[in-house]
Amino acid sequence: MRKSDIVVIGSGLAGLVAASTAAGQGKKVTLLAQGAGTLTIAGGIIDILGCLGDGSPANNPIAAIPRLAQEHPYRKIGVETVEEAINYFLKICQEEGYPQIGSCNQIQWIPTAAGTLKPTCIVPRTMDISSLEKTTNRIIVGFKYLKDFYPRLIAQNLAAMPGYGGNYEIVTITPPFGGRDLSNLDIARWLETDEGLKEFAVQLSQKVKRGSLLIMPPVLGTSPDYRILNWLKKNLECYLLETVTIPPAITGLRLRSLLINHVKKLGVKVIEQAVVTGSVIENGRCLAVVTESADRQRSYYAKSFILATGGIYGGGLIANSDQVIEPIFNLPVKTPLERDNWTNQTLFSNREQPFAKIGIAVDQRMRPIDETGTTILSNVCIAGRTLAGYDYCFEKSGNGVAVSSGYKAAMSV
Ligand SMILES: Cc1cc2nc3c(=O)[nH]c(=O)nc-3n(C[C@H](O)[C@H](O)[C@H](O)COP(=O)(O)OP(=O)(O)OC[C@H]3O[C@@H](n4cnc5c(N)ncnc54)[C@H](O)[C@@H]3O)c2cc1C
């Protein structure tokens, strides 16, 4: 019988941080990883809290937490633990050679591939907006055949943004392969080759002056390091700034590979392609979870379990026409009673969406509770987007909740 101290289910950001935290405490951890999670389609930047439920900005996210509703995950996690968790995350990135910029006390407004600004807190050095202050010579670098990055639109929109005003030149790089649509991933892989990087630098150096700021899609490699950034900075003597963009999110891929390497180094046993289909429960405790594959079922026993399977998008919650279910422990999912009340009438409204807040309600130790507030399973904790009570998309808190609830869950079990 395989028995761990802790089994973590789900290898999105919440599960990876939970596994790392628990292993760092000397626990024997097994991570059941069905897939990559939303990290690889979402930006690998950490939004902590961009605004409150009424839409007012949260310039200092940590200071704004006490103003959130009681049911919000940050209120369960606690201000001090959120700070501790974010500092823990920053420490991991530093130790793994991919240090980040930012803190939980201040919003940074970073440019997107639409030329708008997004409030976030922690970003890689490739998104260091302090370079904006260093020069007025700003250039948007586009790539021929690249989808979903339109330099002219970005230049036009950015020029109207506070702190970003001024003129933007446009430069287009032609990759040596084409004739088809390219994604950021194609360009990033090209720049990872010595020839690709040199060719890119040659084309750029013919078109840009030294000391310019080059704003580009996130293409500076897929690995969690700054090799390409540093090489280009040195050889072109320019500043570089990656924008946030739509999937595939290269910055998310970098972060995922950093965290997977990190947990493996800590001795976490990572079981890939493990789809958890059920659990063995006795007297309010989980004894094991069960995975299923084409050939057989396997049971994973542990003293405690962390459920970090994501929301409807990640597969942790399944929405039917009139209810939402959590398929592994069959936990009650906090949902508005009437199906008609799951959404606002306007999809892109200036209010939170009730469906976005659907999830599992927890106690102060992140254990699942029922509608009377009674703890249901004493050795199971919930982390990440599976949690009820927050609309991460509206308030800009997705990865911040994932990091801090993963950390708190691992500290609580
Ligand atoms: C398009 C998009 C853009 C976003 N952009 C940002 C952003 O810029 N900044 C930000 O902070 N947040 C952003 N977010 C939100 C953020 O990505 C998530 O809130 C956060 O990463 C959720 O992490 P998680 O680990 O809880 O869930 P997920 O990332 O959903 O991970 C859940 C994991 O559990 C696995 N799983 C599910 N069911 C099972 C099962 N039965 N057995 C085993 N494994 C299972 C899934 O395969 C997945 O690997 C974005 C989200 C999306 C969708």
Coordinates of C-alpha atoms and ligand atoms in Angstrom, one line a residue:
M1 CA 0.0 0.0 0.0
R2 CA 1.4 3.4 -1.1
K3 CA 1.0 5.8 1.9
S4 CA 2.1 9.4 2.0
D5 CA 1.7 12.1 4.6
I6 CA -0.1 14.2 2.1
V7 CA -1.7 13.6 -1.3
V8 CA -2.2 16.8 -3.4
I9 CA -4.7 16.4 -6.2
G10 CA -4.2 18.8 -9.1
S11 CA -1.0 20.3 -10.4
G12 CA -2.1 23.8 -11.2
L13 CA -0.5 26.7 -9.3
A14 CA -2.4 26.0 -6.1
G15 CA -1.4 22.3 -6.1
L16 CA 2.2 23.0 -6.9
V17 CA 2.6 25.6 -4.2
A18 CA 0.8 23.2 -1.7
A19 CA 3.1 20.3 -2.6
S20 CA 6.2 22.5 -2.3
T21 CA 5.1 24.0 1.1
A22 CA 4.3 20.5 2.5
A23 CA 7.5 18.9 1.2
G24 CA 9.4 21.9 2.6
Q25 CA 8.0 21.0 6.0
G26 CA 9.5 17.5 5.8
K27 CA 6.3 15.8 4.7
K28 CA 6.2 12.9 2.3
V29 CA 4.1 14.2 -0.5
T30 CA 2.5 12.6 -3.6
L31 CA 1.2 15.0 -6.3
L32 CA -1.5 13.6 -8.6
A33 CA -1.2 15.6 -11.8
Q34 CA -3.8 15.2 -14.5
G35 CA -2.6 18.1 -16.6
A36 CA -1.1 21.5 -16.7
G37 CA -3.9 23.6 -15.3
T38 CA -4.8 27.1 -16.3
L39 CA -1.3 28.4 -15.6
T40 CA -0.2 27.5 -19.1
I41 CA -3.1 29.3 -20.7
A42 CA -3.1 32.2 -18.2
G43 CA -0.2 34.6 -17.7
G44 CA 2.4 33.4 -15.2
I45 CA 2.0 36.7 -13.4
I46 CA 0.6 36.9 -9.9
D47 CA -2.5 39.1 -9.5
I48 CA -3.2 39.5 -5.8
L49 CA -6.1 41.9 -5.8
G50 CA -6.8 44.5 -8.4
C51 CA -10.1 45.8 -7.1
L52 CA -12.8 45.3 -4.5
G53 CA -16.3 43.9 -5.1
D54 CA -17.7 47.4 -5.8
G55 CA -15.1 48.0 -8.5
S56 CA -13.0 50.4 -6.5
P57 CA -9.2 49.9 -7.0
A58 CA -7.1 48.1 -4.4
N59 CA -3.8 50.0 -4.8
N60 CA -2.4 48.1 -1.8
P61 CA -3.9 44.6 -2.0
I62 CA -2.8 43.5 1.4
A63 CA -4.3 46.6 3.1
A64 CA -7.6 46.0 1.2
I65 CA -8.1 42.4 2.3
P66 CA -9.9 43.2 5.6
R67 CA -12.5 45.1 3.4
L68 CA -13.4 41.9 1.5
A69 CA -16.5 39.8 2.3
Q70 CA -16.2 37.3 5.1
E71 CA -16.6 34.4 2.7
H72 CA -13.7 35.5 0.5
P73 CA -10.8 33.0 0.5
Y74 CA -8.3 35.7 1.6
R75 CA -10.4 36.3 4.8
K76 CA -10.1 32.6 5.6
I77 CA -6.4 32.5 4.8
G78 CA -5.7 35.7 6.8
V79 CA -3.6 38.8 5.9
E80 CA -0.4 37.5 7.5
T81 CA -0.5 34.2 5.8
V82 CA -1.2 35.8 2.4
E83 CA 2.0 37.9 2.9
E84 CA 3.9 34.8 4.1
A85 CA 2.7 32.8 1.1
I86 CA 3.7 35.4 -1.5
N87 CA 7.1 35.8 0.1
Y88 CA 7.5 32.1 0.0
F89 CA 6.7 32.1 -3.7
L90 CA 9.2 34.9 -4.3
K91 CA 11.8 32.9 -2.4
I92 CA 11.2 29.8 -4.5
C93 CA 11.6 31.8 -7.8
Q94 CA 14.8 33.4 -6.5
E95 CA 16.3 30.1 -5.4
E96 CA 15.4 28.6 -8.8
G97 CA 17.2 31.4 -10.7
Y98 CA 14.1 33.2 -12.0
P99 CA 13.6 36.1 -9.5
Q100 CA 10.4 38.1 -9.8
I101 CA 9.6 41.8 -9.4
G102 CA 6.9 43.1 -7.1
S103 CA 5.2 42.6 -3.7
C104 CA 1.8 42.1 -2.3
N105 CA 1.6 45.8 -1.2
Q106 CA 1.4 47.4 -4.5
I107 CA -0.3 47.1 -7.8
Q108 CA 1.7 47.4 -11.0
W109 CA -0.1 48.4 -14.3
I110 CA 1.5 46.3 -17.0
P111 CA 0.7 46.5 -20.8
T112 CA -1.3 43.9 -22.5
A113 CA -1.3 42.8 -26.2
A114 CA -4.3 45.0 -26.7
G115 CA -2.5 48.0 -25.5
T116 CA -4.5 48.3 -22.4
L117 CA -3.1 48.1 -18.8
K118 CA -3.7 45.2 -16.4
P119 CA -3.3 45.5 -12.6
T120 CA -1.1 42.8 -11.2
C121 CA 1.5 42.4 -8.4
I122 CA 4.3 40.0 -9.2
V123 CA 5.9 39.7 -12.6
P124 CA 9.1 38.3 -14.1
R125 CA 12.0 40.6 -15.0
T126 CA 10.9 40.4 -18.6
M127 CA 7.9 42.6 -17.6
D128 CA 9.9 45.2 -15.7
I129 CA 7.9 48.4 -16.3
S130 CA 10.5 50.6 -14.6
S131 CA 12.3 50.6 -18.0
L132 CA 9.5 53.0 -19.2
E133 CA 11.0 55.7 -17.1
K134 CA 14.5 55.2 -18.6
T135 CA 13.7 56.3 -22.2
T136 CA 11.1 58.0 -24.3
N137 CA 12.3 56.1 -27.4
R138 CA 9.7 53.3 -27.3
I139 CA 9.3 50.7 -30.0
I140 CA 6.6 48.0 -30.4
V141 CA 8.3 44.9 -31.9
G142 CA 5.9 42.8 -34.0
F143 CA 6.6 39.6 -35.9
K144 CA 5.4 38.8 -39.4
Y145 CA 2.8 35.9 -39.3
L146 CA 2.3 36.2 -35.5
K147 CA -1.4 36.0 -34.5
D148 CA -3.1 38.2 -32.0
F149 CA -0.4 40.8 -31.6
Y150 CA -1.1 44.0 -33.6
P151 CA 1.6 46.6 -33.0
R152 CA -0.4 49.5 -34.5
L153 CA -3.4 48.8 -32.2
I154 CA -1.1 48.5 -29.2
A155 CA 0.8 51.7 -30.0
Q156 CA -2.5 53.6 -30.5
N157 CA -4.0 52.4 -27.2
L158 CA -0.9 52.5 -25.1
A159 CA -0.3 56.2 -26.0
A160 CA -3.6 57.0 -24.3
M161 CA -2.8 55.1 -21.1
P162 CA -1.7 57.0 -17.9
G163 CA 2.1 56.7 -17.5
Y164 CA 2.4 55.3 -21.1
G165 CA 1.8 58.4 -23.2
G166 CA 4.1 59.4 -26.0
N167 CA 5.1 58.1 -29.4
Y168 CA 5.6 54.5 -30.3
E169 CA 7.5 53.4 -33.3
I170 CA 6.8 50.0 -34.9
V171 CA 9.3 47.5 -36.0
T172 CA 8.5 44.2 -37.7
I173 CA 10.7 41.2 -37.5
T174 CA 10.5 38.4 -40.1
P175 CA 11.1 34.9 -38.8
P176 CA 12.8 32.6 -41.3
F177 CA 9.8 30.3 -41.2
G178 CA 6.3 31.4 -42.2
G179 CA 3.6 30.9 -44.7
R180 CA 1.4 29.9 -41.7
D181 CA 0.1 31.6 -38.6
L182 CA 2.6 31.6 -35.8
S183 CA 2.0 31.7 -32.0
N184 CA 4.2 33.1 -29.3
L185 CA 5.4 29.6 -28.6
D186 CA 6.8 29.3 -32.2
I187 CA 8.7 32.6 -31.8
A188 CA 9.9 31.7 -28.2
R189 CA 11.3 28.3 -29.5
W190 CA 13.0 30.1 -32.4
L191 CA 14.7 32.5 -30.0
E192 CA 15.9 29.5 -27.9
T193 CA 18.1 28.4 -30.8
D194 CA 21.5 30.2 -31.1
E195 CA 20.9 30.9 -34.8
G196 CA 17.4 32.3 -34.1
L197 CA 18.5 34.6 -31.3
K198 CA 21.4 35.9 -33.4
E199 CA 19.2 36.5 -36.5
F200 CA 16.6 38.3 -34.3
A201 CA 19.3 40.5 -32.9
V202 CA 20.7 41.3 -36.3
Q203 CA 17.3 42.3 -37.6
L204 CA 16.6 44.4 -34.5
S205 CA 20.0 46.1 -34.6
Q206 CA 19.3 47.3 -38.1
K207 CA 16.1 49.0 -37.0
V208 CA 16.4 50.2 -33.5
K209 CA 18.8 52.7 -31.7
R210 CA 20.7 51.8 -28.6
G211 CA 18.9 52.7 -25.4
S212 CA 15.4 52.1 -26.9
L213 CA 12.7 50.3 -25.0
L214 CA 11.5 47.3 -27.0
I215 CA 7.9 46.2 -26.2
M216 CA 7.1 42.8 -27.5
P217 CA 4.9 39.7 -27.0
P218 CA 6.1 37.2 -24.3
V219 CA 8.6 35.3 -26.5
L220 CA 11.9 35.5 -24.6
G221 CA 12.2 31.7 -24.3
T222 CA 10.1 29.0 -22.6
S223 CA 12.5 28.2 -19.7
P224 CA 12.3 29.9 -16.3
D225 CA 15.5 31.9 -16.7
Y226 CA 16.7 35.2 -18.1
R227 CA 19.3 33.9 -20.5
I228 CA 17.7 35.4 -23.6
L229 CA 16.7 38.7 -21.9
N230 CA 20.2 39.2 -20.6
W231 CA 21.9 38.3 -23.9
L232 CA 19.7 40.7 -25.9
K233 CA 20.0 43.5 -23.3
K234 CA 23.8 43.2 -23.5
N235 CA 24.1 42.8 -27.2
L236 CA 21.5 45.4 -28.3
E237 CA 22.0 47.8 -25.3
C238 CA 18.2 48.2 -25.2
Y239 CA 15.5 47.7 -22.6
L240 CA 13.0 44.9 -23.2
L241 CA 9.4 44.6 -22.0
E242 CA 7.1 41.6 -22.6
T243 CA 3.4 42.3 -22.7
V244 CA 0.7 40.0 -21.2
T245 CA -1.1 38.2 -24.0
I246 CA -3.6 35.5 -24.8
P247 CA -2.9 31.8 -24.7
P248 CA -0.6 30.0 -25.0
A249 CA 1.0 31.9 -22.0
I250 CA 4.7 31.5 -22.2
T251 CA 5.2 33.2 -18.8
G252 CA 2.8 30.5 -17.4
L253 CA 4.8 27.7 -19.1
R254 CA 8.0 29.1 -17.5
L255 CA 6.5 29.2 -14.1
R256 CA 5.0 25.7 -14.3
S257 CA 8.3 24.2 -15.4
L258 CA 10.1 26.0 -12.5
L259 CA 7.6 24.7 -10.0
I260 CA 7.6 21.1 -11.3
N261 CA 11.4 21.0 -11.1
H262 CA 11.3 22.6 -7.7
V263 CA 8.8 20.1 -6.2
K264 CA 10.7 17.1 -7.7
K265 CA 13.9 18.4 -6.1
L266 CA 12.1 18.5 -2.7
G267 CA 11.3 14.8 -3.2
V268 CA 7.6 15.2 -4.1
K269 CA 6.5 12.1 -6.0
V270 CA 4.8 13.5 -9.1
I271 CA 2.4 11.0 -10.8
E272 CA 1.6 12.3 -14.3
Q273 CA -1.7 11.6 -16.1
A274 CA -3.4 10.7 -12.8
V275 CA -7.1 11.3 -13.0
V276 CA -8.7 11.0 -9.6
T277 CA -12.2 9.7 -9.8
G278 CA -13.2 9.0 -6.2
S279 CA -12.3 8.7 -2.6
V280 CA -12.6 6.3 0.3
I281 CA -14.2 8.0 3.3
E282 CA -14.7 6.7 6.8
N283 CA -16.0 8.5 9.9
G284 CA -15.5 12.0 8.4
R285 CA -12.0 11.2 7.3
C286 CA -10.6 10.5 3.8
L287 CA -8.5 7.3 3.8
A288 CA -7.5 7.2 0.1
V289 CA -8.3 8.7 -3.3
V290 CA -8.7 6.5 -6.4
T291 CA -7.3 7.1 -9.8
E292 CA -8.6 5.4 -12.9
S293 CA -6.8 4.6 -16.2
A294 CA -7.7 2.3 -19.1
D295 CA -6.1 -0.7 -17.4
R296 CA -6.6 -0.4 -13.7
Q297 CA -7.6 1.5 -10.6
R298 CA -5.0 2.7 -8.1
S299 CA -5.6 3.9 -4.5
Y300 CA -3.4 6.5 -2.9
Y301 CA -3.5 6.5 0.9
A302 CA -2.4 9.4 3.0
K303 CA -2.9 11.0 6.4
S304 CA -4.2 14.2 4.7
F305 CA -5.3 15.4 1.3
I306 CA -5.3 18.7 -0.5
L307 CA -7.9 19.2 -3.2
A308 CA -6.6 21.7 -5.8
T309 CA -8.4 20.6 -8.9
G310 CA -9.5 24.1 -10.1
G311 CA -12.9 25.4 -11.0
I312 CA -15.2 24.6 -13.9
Y313 CA -12.4 25.5 -16.3
G314 CA -9.8 23.3 -14.6
G315 CA -12.2 20.3 -14.2
G316 CA -12.5 20.4 -10.4
L317 CA -16.1 21.4 -10.6
I318 CA -18.6 20.1 -13.1
A319 CA -21.6 22.3 -14.1
N320 CA -24.8 20.6 -15.2
S321 CA -27.9 22.5 -16.3
D322 CA -29.1 23.2 -12.8
Q323 CA -26.3 22.2 -10.4
V324 CA -22.5 22.1 -9.9
I325 CA -20.8 19.1 -8.5
E326 CA -17.4 18.3 -7.1
P327 CA -16.8 14.8 -8.4
I328 CA -14.0 13.4 -6.1
F329 CA -15.4 13.8 -2.5
N330 CA -18.9 14.8 -3.6
L331 CA -18.6 18.0 -1.5
P332 CA -21.4 20.5 -1.4
V333 CA -20.8 23.3 -3.9
K334 CA -22.0 26.7 -2.9
T335 CA -24.2 27.9 -5.8
P336 CA -26.9 30.5 -6.2
L337 CA -30.2 28.6 -5.7
E338 CA -31.9 29.7 -8.9
R339 CA -30.2 28.8 -12.2
D340 CA -31.3 32.2 -13.6
N341 CA -29.3 33.9 -10.9
W342 CA -26.0 32.4 -11.9
T343 CA -25.2 35.3 -14.2
N344 CA -25.7 39.0 -14.5
Q345 CA -27.7 40.1 -17.5
T346 CA -24.6 41.7 -18.9
L347 CA -21.6 39.4 -19.3
F348 CA -18.9 42.1 -19.3
S349 CA -20.6 44.1 -16.6
N350 CA -19.0 46.2 -13.9
R351 CA -20.2 43.8 -11.3
E352 CA -19.0 40.4 -10.1
Q353 CA -20.6 37.3 -11.8
P354 CA -22.3 34.9 -9.3
F355 CA -21.2 31.9 -11.4
A356 CA -17.6 33.0 -10.9
K357 CA -18.0 32.7 -7.1
I358 CA -19.3 29.1 -7.2
G359 CA -17.1 26.7 -5.3
I360 CA -16.5 24.9 -2.0
A361 CA -16.9 26.8 1.2
V362 CA -14.3 26.2 3.9
D363 CA -13.5 26.8 7.5
Q364 CA -10.4 28.8 8.8
R365 CA -8.2 25.7 8.2
M366 CA -9.4 25.5 4.6
R367 CA -11.5 22.3 5.3
P368 CA -14.8 21.9 3.5
I369 CA -17.9 22.9 5.4
D370 CA -21.6 22.4 4.8
E371 CA -24.4 25.0 4.7
T372 CA -24.5 25.1 8.6
G373 CA -20.8 25.8 8.8
T374 CA -19.9 22.3 10.0
T375 CA -16.6 20.8 8.9
I376 CA -17.3 17.8 6.6
L377 CA -13.9 16.1 6.2
S378 CA -11.4 16.6 9.0
N379 CA -8.3 15.7 6.9
V380 CA -9.1 17.3 3.6
C381 CA -8.2 20.9 2.7
I382 CA -9.2 22.9 -0.4
A383 CA -7.0 25.3 -2.4
G384 CA -7.1 27.4 -5.5
R385 CA -10.0 28.0 -7.8
T386 CA -12.1 25.2 -6.3
L387 CA -12.8 27.6 -3.4
A388 CA -16.1 29.6 -3.2
G389 CA -16.5 33.3 -2.7
Y390 CA -14.4 35.2 -5.2
D391 CA -14.6 36.3 -8.8
Y392 CA -10.9 36.3 -9.7
C393 CA -11.5 37.6 -13.2
F394 CA -13.4 40.7 -12.0
E395 CA -11.2 41.5 -9.0
K396 CA -7.9 40.2 -10.5
S397 CA -6.9 37.8 -7.8
G398 CA -6.6 34.4 -9.6
N399 CA -3.0 33.4 -9.0
G400 CA -2.7 35.3 -5.7
V401 CA -5.5 33.1 -4.2
A402 CA -3.9 30.0 -5.8
V403 CA -0.5 30.7 -4.2
S404 CA -1.8 31.7 -0.8
S405 CA -4.5 29.1 -0.4
G406 CA -2.1 26.3 -1.6
Y407 CA 0.4 27.5 1.1
K408 CA -2.3 27.8 3.8
A409 CA -3.8 24.4 3.0
A410 CA -0.3 22.8 3.3
M411 CA 0.3 24.5 6.6
S412 CA -3.1 23.4 7.9
V413 CA -3.2 19.7 7.2
Ligands
LIG1 C1 -7.6 32.6 -19.7 C2 -7.2 32.8 -18.3 C3 -6.4 33.9 -18.0 C4 -6.0 34.1 -16.6 N1 -5.1 35.1 -16.4 C5 -4.6 35.3 -15.1 C6 -3.6 36.3 -14.8 O1 -3.1 37.0 -15.7 N2 -3.2 36.5 -13.5 C7 -3.7 35.7 -12.5 O2 -3.3 35.9 -11.4 N3 -4.7 34.8 -12.8 C8 -5.1 34.6 -14.0 N4 -6.1 33.6 -14.3 C9 -6.6 32.8 -13.2 C10 -5.6 31.7 -12.7 O3 -5.1 31.1 -13.8 C11 -6.3 30.7 -11.8 O4 -7.2 31.3 -11.0 C12 -5.3 29.9 -11.0 O5 -4.1 29.7 -11.6 C13 -6.0 28.7 -10.6 O6 -5.1 27.7 -10.1 P1 -5.6 26.3 -9.6 O7 -4.4 25.5 -9.3 O8 -6.6 26.5 -8.5 O9 -6.5 25.6 -10.7 P2 -6.1 25.0 -12.2 O10 -5.0 25.9 -12.8 O11 -7.4 24.9 -12.9 O12 -5.5 23.6 -11.9 C14 -6.3 22.6 -11.5 C15 -5.5 21.3 -11.8 O13 -6.2 20.2 -11.3 C16 -6.3 19.2 -12.3 N5 -7.5 18.3 -12.1 C17 -8.8 18.6 -12.3 N6 -9.5 17.5 -12.0 C18 -8.7 16.5 -11.6 C19 -8.8 15.2 -11.3 N7 -10.0 14.6 -11.2 N8 -7.7 14.4 -11.0 C20 -6.5 15.0 -11.1 N9 -6.3 16.3 -11.4 C21 -7.4 17.0 -11.7 C22 -6.4 20.0 -13.6 O14 -6.0 19.2 -14.8 C23 -5.4 21.1 -13.3 O15 -4.1 20.6 -13.6 C24 -6.5 33.3 -15.6 C25 -7.4 32.3 -15.9 C26 -7.7 32.0 -17.2 C27 -8.7 30.9 -17.5

